[in-house]
Short mmCIF file of C-alpha atoms in Angstrom, two decimals:
data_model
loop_
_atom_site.label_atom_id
_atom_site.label_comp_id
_atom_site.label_asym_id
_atom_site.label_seq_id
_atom_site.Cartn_x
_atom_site.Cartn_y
_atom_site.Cartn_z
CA UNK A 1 6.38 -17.95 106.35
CA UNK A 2 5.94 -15.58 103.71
CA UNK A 3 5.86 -18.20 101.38
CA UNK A 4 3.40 -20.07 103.10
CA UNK A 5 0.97 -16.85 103.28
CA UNK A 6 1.07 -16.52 99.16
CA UNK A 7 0.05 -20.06 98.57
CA UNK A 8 -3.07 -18.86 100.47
CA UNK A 9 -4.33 -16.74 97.36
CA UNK A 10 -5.64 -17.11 94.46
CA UNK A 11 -6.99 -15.98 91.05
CA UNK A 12 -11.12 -15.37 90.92
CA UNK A 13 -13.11 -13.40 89.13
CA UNK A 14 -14.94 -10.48 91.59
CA UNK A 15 -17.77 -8.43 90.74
CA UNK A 16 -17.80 -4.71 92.83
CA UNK A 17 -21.01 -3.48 91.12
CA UNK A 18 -23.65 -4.68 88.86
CA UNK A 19 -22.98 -3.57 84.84
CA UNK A 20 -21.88 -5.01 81.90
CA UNK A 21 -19.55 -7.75 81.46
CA UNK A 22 -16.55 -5.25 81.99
CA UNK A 23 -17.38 -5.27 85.70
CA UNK A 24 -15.94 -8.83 85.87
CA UNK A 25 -12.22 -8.32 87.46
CA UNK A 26 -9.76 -10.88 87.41
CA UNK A 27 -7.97 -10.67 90.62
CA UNK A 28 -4.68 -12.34 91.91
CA UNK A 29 -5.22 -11.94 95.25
CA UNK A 30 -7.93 -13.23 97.10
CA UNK A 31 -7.90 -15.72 99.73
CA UNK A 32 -8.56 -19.21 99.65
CA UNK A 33 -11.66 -19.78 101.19
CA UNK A 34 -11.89 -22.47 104.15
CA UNK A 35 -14.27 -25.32 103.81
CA UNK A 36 -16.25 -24.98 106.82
CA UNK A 37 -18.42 -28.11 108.33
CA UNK A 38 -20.09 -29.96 105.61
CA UNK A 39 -18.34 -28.40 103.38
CA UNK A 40 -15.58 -29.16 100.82
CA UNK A 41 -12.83 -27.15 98.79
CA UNK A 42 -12.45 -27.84 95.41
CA UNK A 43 -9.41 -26.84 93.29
CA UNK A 44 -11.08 -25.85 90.35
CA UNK A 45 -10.59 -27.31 86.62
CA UNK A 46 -13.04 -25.79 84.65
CA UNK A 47 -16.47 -23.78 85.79
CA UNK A 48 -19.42 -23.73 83.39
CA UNK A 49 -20.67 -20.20 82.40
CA UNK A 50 -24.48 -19.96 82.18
CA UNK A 51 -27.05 -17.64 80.83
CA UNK A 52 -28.12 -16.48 84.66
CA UNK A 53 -24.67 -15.58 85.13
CA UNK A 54 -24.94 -12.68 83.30
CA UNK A 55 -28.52 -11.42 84.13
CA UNK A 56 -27.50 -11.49 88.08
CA UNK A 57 -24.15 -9.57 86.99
CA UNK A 58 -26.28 -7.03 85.21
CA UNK A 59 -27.97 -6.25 88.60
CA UNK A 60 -31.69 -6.97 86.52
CA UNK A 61 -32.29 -10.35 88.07
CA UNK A 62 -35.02 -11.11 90.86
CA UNK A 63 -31.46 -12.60 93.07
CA UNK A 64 -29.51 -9.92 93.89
CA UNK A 65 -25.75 -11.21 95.95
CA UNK A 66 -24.45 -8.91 98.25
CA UNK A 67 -21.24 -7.27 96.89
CA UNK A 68 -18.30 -8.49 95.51
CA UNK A 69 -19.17 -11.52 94.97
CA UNK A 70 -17.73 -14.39 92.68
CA UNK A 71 -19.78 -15.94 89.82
CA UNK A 72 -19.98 -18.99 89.05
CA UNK A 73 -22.22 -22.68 90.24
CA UNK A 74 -20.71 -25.53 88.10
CA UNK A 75 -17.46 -26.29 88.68
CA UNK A 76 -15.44 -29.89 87.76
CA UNK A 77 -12.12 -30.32 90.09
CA UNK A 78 -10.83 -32.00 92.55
CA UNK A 79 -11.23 -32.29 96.52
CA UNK A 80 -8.88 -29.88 98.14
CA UNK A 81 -9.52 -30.36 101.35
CA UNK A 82 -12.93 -31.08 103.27
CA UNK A 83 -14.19 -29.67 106.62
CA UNK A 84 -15.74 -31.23 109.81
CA UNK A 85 -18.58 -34.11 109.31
CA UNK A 86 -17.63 -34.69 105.79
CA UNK A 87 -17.30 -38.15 105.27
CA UNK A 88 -18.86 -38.83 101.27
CA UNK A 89 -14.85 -37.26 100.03
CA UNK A 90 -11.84 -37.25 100.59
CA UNK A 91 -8.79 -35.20 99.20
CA UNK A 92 -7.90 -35.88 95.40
CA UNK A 93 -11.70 -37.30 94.49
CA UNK A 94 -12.68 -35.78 91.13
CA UNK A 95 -16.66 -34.50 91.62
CA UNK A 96 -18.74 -31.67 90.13
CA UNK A 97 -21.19 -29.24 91.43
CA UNK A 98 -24.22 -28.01 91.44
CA UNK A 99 -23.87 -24.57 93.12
CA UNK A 100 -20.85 -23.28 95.22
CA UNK A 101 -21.16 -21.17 98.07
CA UNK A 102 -18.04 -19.17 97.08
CA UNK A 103 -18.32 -18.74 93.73
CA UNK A 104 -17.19 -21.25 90.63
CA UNK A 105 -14.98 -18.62 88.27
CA UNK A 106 -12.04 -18.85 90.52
CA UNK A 107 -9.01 -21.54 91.14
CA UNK A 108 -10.74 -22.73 94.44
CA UNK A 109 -14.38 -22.65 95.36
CA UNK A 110 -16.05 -24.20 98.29
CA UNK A 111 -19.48 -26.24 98.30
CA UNK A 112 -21.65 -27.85 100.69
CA UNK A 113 -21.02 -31.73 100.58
CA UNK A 114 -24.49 -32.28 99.61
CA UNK A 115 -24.56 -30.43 96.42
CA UNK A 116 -21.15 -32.11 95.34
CA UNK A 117 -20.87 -35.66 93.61
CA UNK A 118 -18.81 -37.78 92.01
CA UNK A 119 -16.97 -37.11 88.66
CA UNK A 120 -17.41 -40.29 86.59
CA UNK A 121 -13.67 -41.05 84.83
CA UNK A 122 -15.21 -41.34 81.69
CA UNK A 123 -16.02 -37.48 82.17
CA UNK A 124 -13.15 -34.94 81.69
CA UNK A 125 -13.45 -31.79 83.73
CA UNK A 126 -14.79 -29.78 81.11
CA UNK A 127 -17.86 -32.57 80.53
CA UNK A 128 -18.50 -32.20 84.39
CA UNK A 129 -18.84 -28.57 84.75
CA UNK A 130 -21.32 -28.96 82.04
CA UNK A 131 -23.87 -31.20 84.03
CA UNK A 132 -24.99 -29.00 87.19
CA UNK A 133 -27.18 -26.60 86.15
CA UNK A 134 -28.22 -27.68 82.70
CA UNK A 135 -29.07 -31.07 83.47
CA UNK A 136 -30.73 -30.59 86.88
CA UNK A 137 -32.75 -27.72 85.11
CA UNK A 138 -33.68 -29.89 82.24
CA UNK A 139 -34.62 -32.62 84.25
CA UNK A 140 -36.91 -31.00 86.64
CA UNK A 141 -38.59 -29.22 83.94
CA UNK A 142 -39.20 -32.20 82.16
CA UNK A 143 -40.47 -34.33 84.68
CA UNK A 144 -40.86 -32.53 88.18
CA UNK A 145 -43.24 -29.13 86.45
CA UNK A 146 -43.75 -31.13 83.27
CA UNK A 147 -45.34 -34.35 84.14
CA UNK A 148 -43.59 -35.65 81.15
CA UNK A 149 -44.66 -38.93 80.02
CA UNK A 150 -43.09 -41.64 77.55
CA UNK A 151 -44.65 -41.48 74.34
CA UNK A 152 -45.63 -38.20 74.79
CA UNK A 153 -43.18 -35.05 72.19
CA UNK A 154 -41.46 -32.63 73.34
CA UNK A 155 -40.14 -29.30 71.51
CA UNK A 156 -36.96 -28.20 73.28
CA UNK A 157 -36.65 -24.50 71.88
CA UNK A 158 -33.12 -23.45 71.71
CA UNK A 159 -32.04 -27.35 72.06
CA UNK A 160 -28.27 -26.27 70.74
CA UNK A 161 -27.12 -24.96 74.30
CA UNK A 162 -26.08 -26.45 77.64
CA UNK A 163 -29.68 -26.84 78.97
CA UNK A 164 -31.13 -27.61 75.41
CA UNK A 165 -29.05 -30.74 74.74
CA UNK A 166 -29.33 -32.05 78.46
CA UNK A 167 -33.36 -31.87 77.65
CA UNK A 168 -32.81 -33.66 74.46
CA UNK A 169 -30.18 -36.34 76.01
CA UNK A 170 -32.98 -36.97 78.57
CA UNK A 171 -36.20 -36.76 77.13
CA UNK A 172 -34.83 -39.64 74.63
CA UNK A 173 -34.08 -41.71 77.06
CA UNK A 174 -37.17 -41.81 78.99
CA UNK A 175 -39.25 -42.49 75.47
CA UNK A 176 -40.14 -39.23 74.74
CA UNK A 177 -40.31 -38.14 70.87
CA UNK A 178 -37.45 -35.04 70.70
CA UNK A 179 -37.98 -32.32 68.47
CA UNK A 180 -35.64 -29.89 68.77
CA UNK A 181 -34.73 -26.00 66.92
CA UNK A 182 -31.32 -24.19 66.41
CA UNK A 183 -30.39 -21.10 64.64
CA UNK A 184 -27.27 -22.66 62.69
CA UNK A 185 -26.86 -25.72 60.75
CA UNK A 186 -23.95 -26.87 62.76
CA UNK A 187 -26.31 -26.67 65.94
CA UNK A 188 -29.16 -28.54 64.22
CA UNK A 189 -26.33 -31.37 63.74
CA UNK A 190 -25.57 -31.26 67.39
CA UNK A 191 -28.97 -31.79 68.64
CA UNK A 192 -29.69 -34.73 66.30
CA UNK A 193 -26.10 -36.39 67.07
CA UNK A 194 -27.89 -35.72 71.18
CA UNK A 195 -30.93 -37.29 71.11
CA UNK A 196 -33.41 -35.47 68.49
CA UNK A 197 -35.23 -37.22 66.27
CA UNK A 198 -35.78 -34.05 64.18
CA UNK A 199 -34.44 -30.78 64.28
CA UNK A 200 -35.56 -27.29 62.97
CA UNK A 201 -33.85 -24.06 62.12
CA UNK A 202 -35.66 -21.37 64.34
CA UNK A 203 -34.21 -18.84 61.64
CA UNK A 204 -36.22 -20.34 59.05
CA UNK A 205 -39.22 -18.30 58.68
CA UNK A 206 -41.88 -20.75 58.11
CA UNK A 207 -40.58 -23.24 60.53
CA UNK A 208 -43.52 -23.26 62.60
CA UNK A 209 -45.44 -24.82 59.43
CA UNK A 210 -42.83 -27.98 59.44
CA UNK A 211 -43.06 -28.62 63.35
CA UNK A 212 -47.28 -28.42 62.42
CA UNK A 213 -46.53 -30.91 59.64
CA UNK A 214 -44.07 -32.96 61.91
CA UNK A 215 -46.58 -32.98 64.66
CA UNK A 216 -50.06 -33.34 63.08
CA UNK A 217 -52.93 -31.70 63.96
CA UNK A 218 -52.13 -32.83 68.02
CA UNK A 219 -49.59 -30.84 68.34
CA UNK A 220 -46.54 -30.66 70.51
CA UNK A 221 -47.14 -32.22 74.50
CA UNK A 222 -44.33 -30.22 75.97
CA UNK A 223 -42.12 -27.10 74.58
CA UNK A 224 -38.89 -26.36 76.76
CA UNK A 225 -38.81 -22.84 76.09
CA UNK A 226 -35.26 -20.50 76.52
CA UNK A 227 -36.33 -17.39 75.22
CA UNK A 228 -39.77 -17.18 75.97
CA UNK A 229 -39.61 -13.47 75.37
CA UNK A 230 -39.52 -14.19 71.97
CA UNK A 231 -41.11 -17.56 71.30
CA UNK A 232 -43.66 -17.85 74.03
CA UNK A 233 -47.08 -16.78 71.42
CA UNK A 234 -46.00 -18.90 68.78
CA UNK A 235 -45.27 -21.75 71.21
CA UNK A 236 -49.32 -21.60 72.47
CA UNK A 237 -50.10 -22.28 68.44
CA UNK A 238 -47.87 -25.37 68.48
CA UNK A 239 -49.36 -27.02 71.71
CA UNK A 240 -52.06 -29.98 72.25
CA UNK A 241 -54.47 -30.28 74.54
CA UNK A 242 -53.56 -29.62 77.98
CA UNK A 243 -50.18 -28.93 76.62
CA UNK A 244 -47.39 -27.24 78.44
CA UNK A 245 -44.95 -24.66 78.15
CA UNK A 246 -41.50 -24.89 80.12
CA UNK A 247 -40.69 -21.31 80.83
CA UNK A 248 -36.62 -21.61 81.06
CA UNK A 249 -35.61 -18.59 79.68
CA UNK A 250 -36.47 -15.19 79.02
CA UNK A 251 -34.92 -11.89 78.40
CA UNK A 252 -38.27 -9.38 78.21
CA UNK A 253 -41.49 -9.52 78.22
CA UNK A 254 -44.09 -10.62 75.55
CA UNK A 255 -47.49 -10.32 74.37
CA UNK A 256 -49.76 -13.20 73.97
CA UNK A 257 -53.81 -13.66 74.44
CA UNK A 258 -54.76 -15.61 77.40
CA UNK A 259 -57.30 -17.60 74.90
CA UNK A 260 -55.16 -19.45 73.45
CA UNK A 261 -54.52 -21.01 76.81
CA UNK A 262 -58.56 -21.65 76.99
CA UNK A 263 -59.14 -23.11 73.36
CA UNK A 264 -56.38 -26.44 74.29
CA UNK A 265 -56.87 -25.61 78.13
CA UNK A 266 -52.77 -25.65 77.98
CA UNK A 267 -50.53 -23.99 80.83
CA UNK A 268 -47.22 -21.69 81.10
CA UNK A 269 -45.37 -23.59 84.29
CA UNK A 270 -41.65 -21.20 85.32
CA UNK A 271 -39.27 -23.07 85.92
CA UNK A 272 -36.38 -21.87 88.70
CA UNK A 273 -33.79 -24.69 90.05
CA UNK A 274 -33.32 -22.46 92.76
CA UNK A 275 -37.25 -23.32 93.89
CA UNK A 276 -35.85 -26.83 94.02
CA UNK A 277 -36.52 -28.28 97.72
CA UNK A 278 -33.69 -31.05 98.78
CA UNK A 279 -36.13 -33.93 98.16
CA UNK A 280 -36.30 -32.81 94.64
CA UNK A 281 -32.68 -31.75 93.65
CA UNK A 282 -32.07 -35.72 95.12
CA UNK A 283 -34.23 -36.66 92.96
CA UNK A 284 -32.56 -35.07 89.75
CA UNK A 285 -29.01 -36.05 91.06
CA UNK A 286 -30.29 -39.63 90.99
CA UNK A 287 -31.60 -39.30 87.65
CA UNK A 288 -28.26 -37.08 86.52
CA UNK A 289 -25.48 -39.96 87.89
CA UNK A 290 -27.65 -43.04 86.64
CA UNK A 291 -27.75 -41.34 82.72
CA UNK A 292 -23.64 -41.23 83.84
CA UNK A 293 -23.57 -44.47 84.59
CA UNK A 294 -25.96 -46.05 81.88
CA UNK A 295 -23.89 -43.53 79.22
CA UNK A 296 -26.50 -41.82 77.55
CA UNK A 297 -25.73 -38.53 79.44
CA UNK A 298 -22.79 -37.17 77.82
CA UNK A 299 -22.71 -33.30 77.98
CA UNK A 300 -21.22 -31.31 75.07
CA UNK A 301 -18.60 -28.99 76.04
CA UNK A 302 -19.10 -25.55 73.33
CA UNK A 303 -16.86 -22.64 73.85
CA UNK A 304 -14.08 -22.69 76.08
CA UNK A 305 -12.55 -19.85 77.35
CA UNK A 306 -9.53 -19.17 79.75
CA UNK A 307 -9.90 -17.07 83.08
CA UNK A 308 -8.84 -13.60 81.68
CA UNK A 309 -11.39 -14.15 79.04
CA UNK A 310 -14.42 -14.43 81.38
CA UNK A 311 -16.12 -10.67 80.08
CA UNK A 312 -15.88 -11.90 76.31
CA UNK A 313 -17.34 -15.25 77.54
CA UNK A 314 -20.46 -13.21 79.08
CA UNK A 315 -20.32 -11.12 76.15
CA UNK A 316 -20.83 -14.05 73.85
CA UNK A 317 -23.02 -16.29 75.57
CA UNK A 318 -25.58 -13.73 75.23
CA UNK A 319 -24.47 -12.09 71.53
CA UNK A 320 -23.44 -15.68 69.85
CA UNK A 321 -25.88 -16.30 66.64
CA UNK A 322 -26.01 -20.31 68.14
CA UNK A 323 -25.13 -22.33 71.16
CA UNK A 324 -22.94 -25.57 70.13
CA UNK A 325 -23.25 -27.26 74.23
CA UNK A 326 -21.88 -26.06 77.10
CA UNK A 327 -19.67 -22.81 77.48
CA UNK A 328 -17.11 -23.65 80.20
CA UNK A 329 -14.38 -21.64 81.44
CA UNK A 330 -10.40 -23.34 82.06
CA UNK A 331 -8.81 -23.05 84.95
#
């Protein structure tokens, strides 16, 4: 008995107030949640860490969870066990996630059935908790605020990071033209191995000059923008005509002069995957699992970290001086 009562814990990551990264605890002892109906438990093989992550942990985001909580959306595992009405898996089916409902940054998490799907087997664990929330972000600000269009460019600012390649990986195979920027050389060589035709060093001071002379004087149909806080005035200069920005990121505010939005009668469209209604995040999971299945989507796993190492992992996905792909955590 007793020994059946232990195997009913396990290791997660709880947050009992809003901070810094040193408010993430690694526990050892908290229960195994039960998948309830429509749900499933997944024994967790690697969870994706993402930018949000850290500004709901800081207690600064618009999404407050009650507390403690676990962080975490994207996980990769396997089917524990699934609960009433559950008929799409079974135990033992590899899938990844979009969102969990108890948290991804433990050794189990439960989902709801519909925002679980099928892990391809020519995706390790680590490639599928890299898919959720970068590629279902990318896509629907591509296409669903975007209106994206073949033939039509796109600048995907900050295209070195989880989001940033899926954007390039996607907007190349729909016929888009893919420019993309990264602060290292290395990440410049990542975004052109994922789908850029050109890539730009957003260190570079006159950088804005080359995407000009890349572009011509039509400028740049859509910029995916992850730190808009820094980028979004400069962005306005790069646009066409009834260009758009992508707002996908930002960590302040900014000033910028509304005219600029007059003189190409362009527009600054948020972006929030958690806006998504169900019609729409079916529509990305289509688009997500046939890029699987035709093999252009391949996500790039970046920094891996175990468990114990989660604060660092917060630490650095903010602080790192350039995103290489995905940062996922091991389980």
């Amino acid at each position: 008995l007793v020994m059946a009562a232990t195997r009913n814990v396990m290791r997660a990551v709880r947050v009992f107030e809003f901070g810094g990264p040193e408010v993430l605890k690694l526990q050892s002892d908290v229960l195994v949640p039960v998948p309830k109906e429509n749900q499933v438990l997944i024994k967790v093989h690697a969870c994706g860490v993402n930018p949000v992550e850290t500004y709901i942990r800081s207690g600064t985001y618009a999404r407050k969870p009650a507390l403690p909580y676990t962080p975490g959306s994207d996980v990769a595992g396997v089917i524990e066990s699934v609960g009433e009405h559950v008929t799409a898996f079974k135990k033992g089916d590899r899938v990844f996630t979009l969102e969990t409902l108890s948290g991804g940054y433990a050794e189990y998490a439960v989902a709801a059935a519909n925002r679980v799907f099928p892990l391809a087997d020519k995706l390790d664990f680590r490639q599928g908790a890299a898919i959720g929330v970068p590629y279902f972000t990318a896509y629907r600000a591509l296409f669903q605020k975007g209106c994206a269009k073949a033939g039509e460019s796109v600048l995907v600012h900050g295209a070195s990071g989880g989001v940033g390649l899926a954007a390039c990986q996607i907007a190349r195979a729909c016929g888009l033209k893919v420019l993309g920027t990264a602060g290292t050389e290395e990440g410049m060589n990542v975004i052109l191995r994922n789908g850029a035709h050109q890539a730009f060093n957003h260190r570079d001071p006159n950088y804005t000059e080359r995407i000009k002379a890349c572009t011509g004087p039509g400028g740049v149909d859509i910029i995916i923008e992850m730190l808009s806080n820094v980028n979004l005035d400069t962005d306005l200069q790069l646009l066409s005509c009834a260009g758009r920005v992508m707002v996908v990121g930002c960590r302040g505010r900014i000033e910028i002069n509304p005219r600029d939005t007059m003189s190409k009668e362009s527009s600054i469209i948020g972006v929030s995957l958690f806006l998504a209604t169900e019609e729409e995040r079916h529509e990305c999971a289509t688009a997500v699992l046939d890029g699987i299945e035709a093999g252009w989507l391949k996500p790039v796993v970046g920094l891996e970290y175990p468990l114990e190492k989660v604060a660092k992992a917060h630490e650095d996905i903010i602080c790192s001086n350039g995103a290489r792909g995905k940062m996922v955590l091991l389980l």
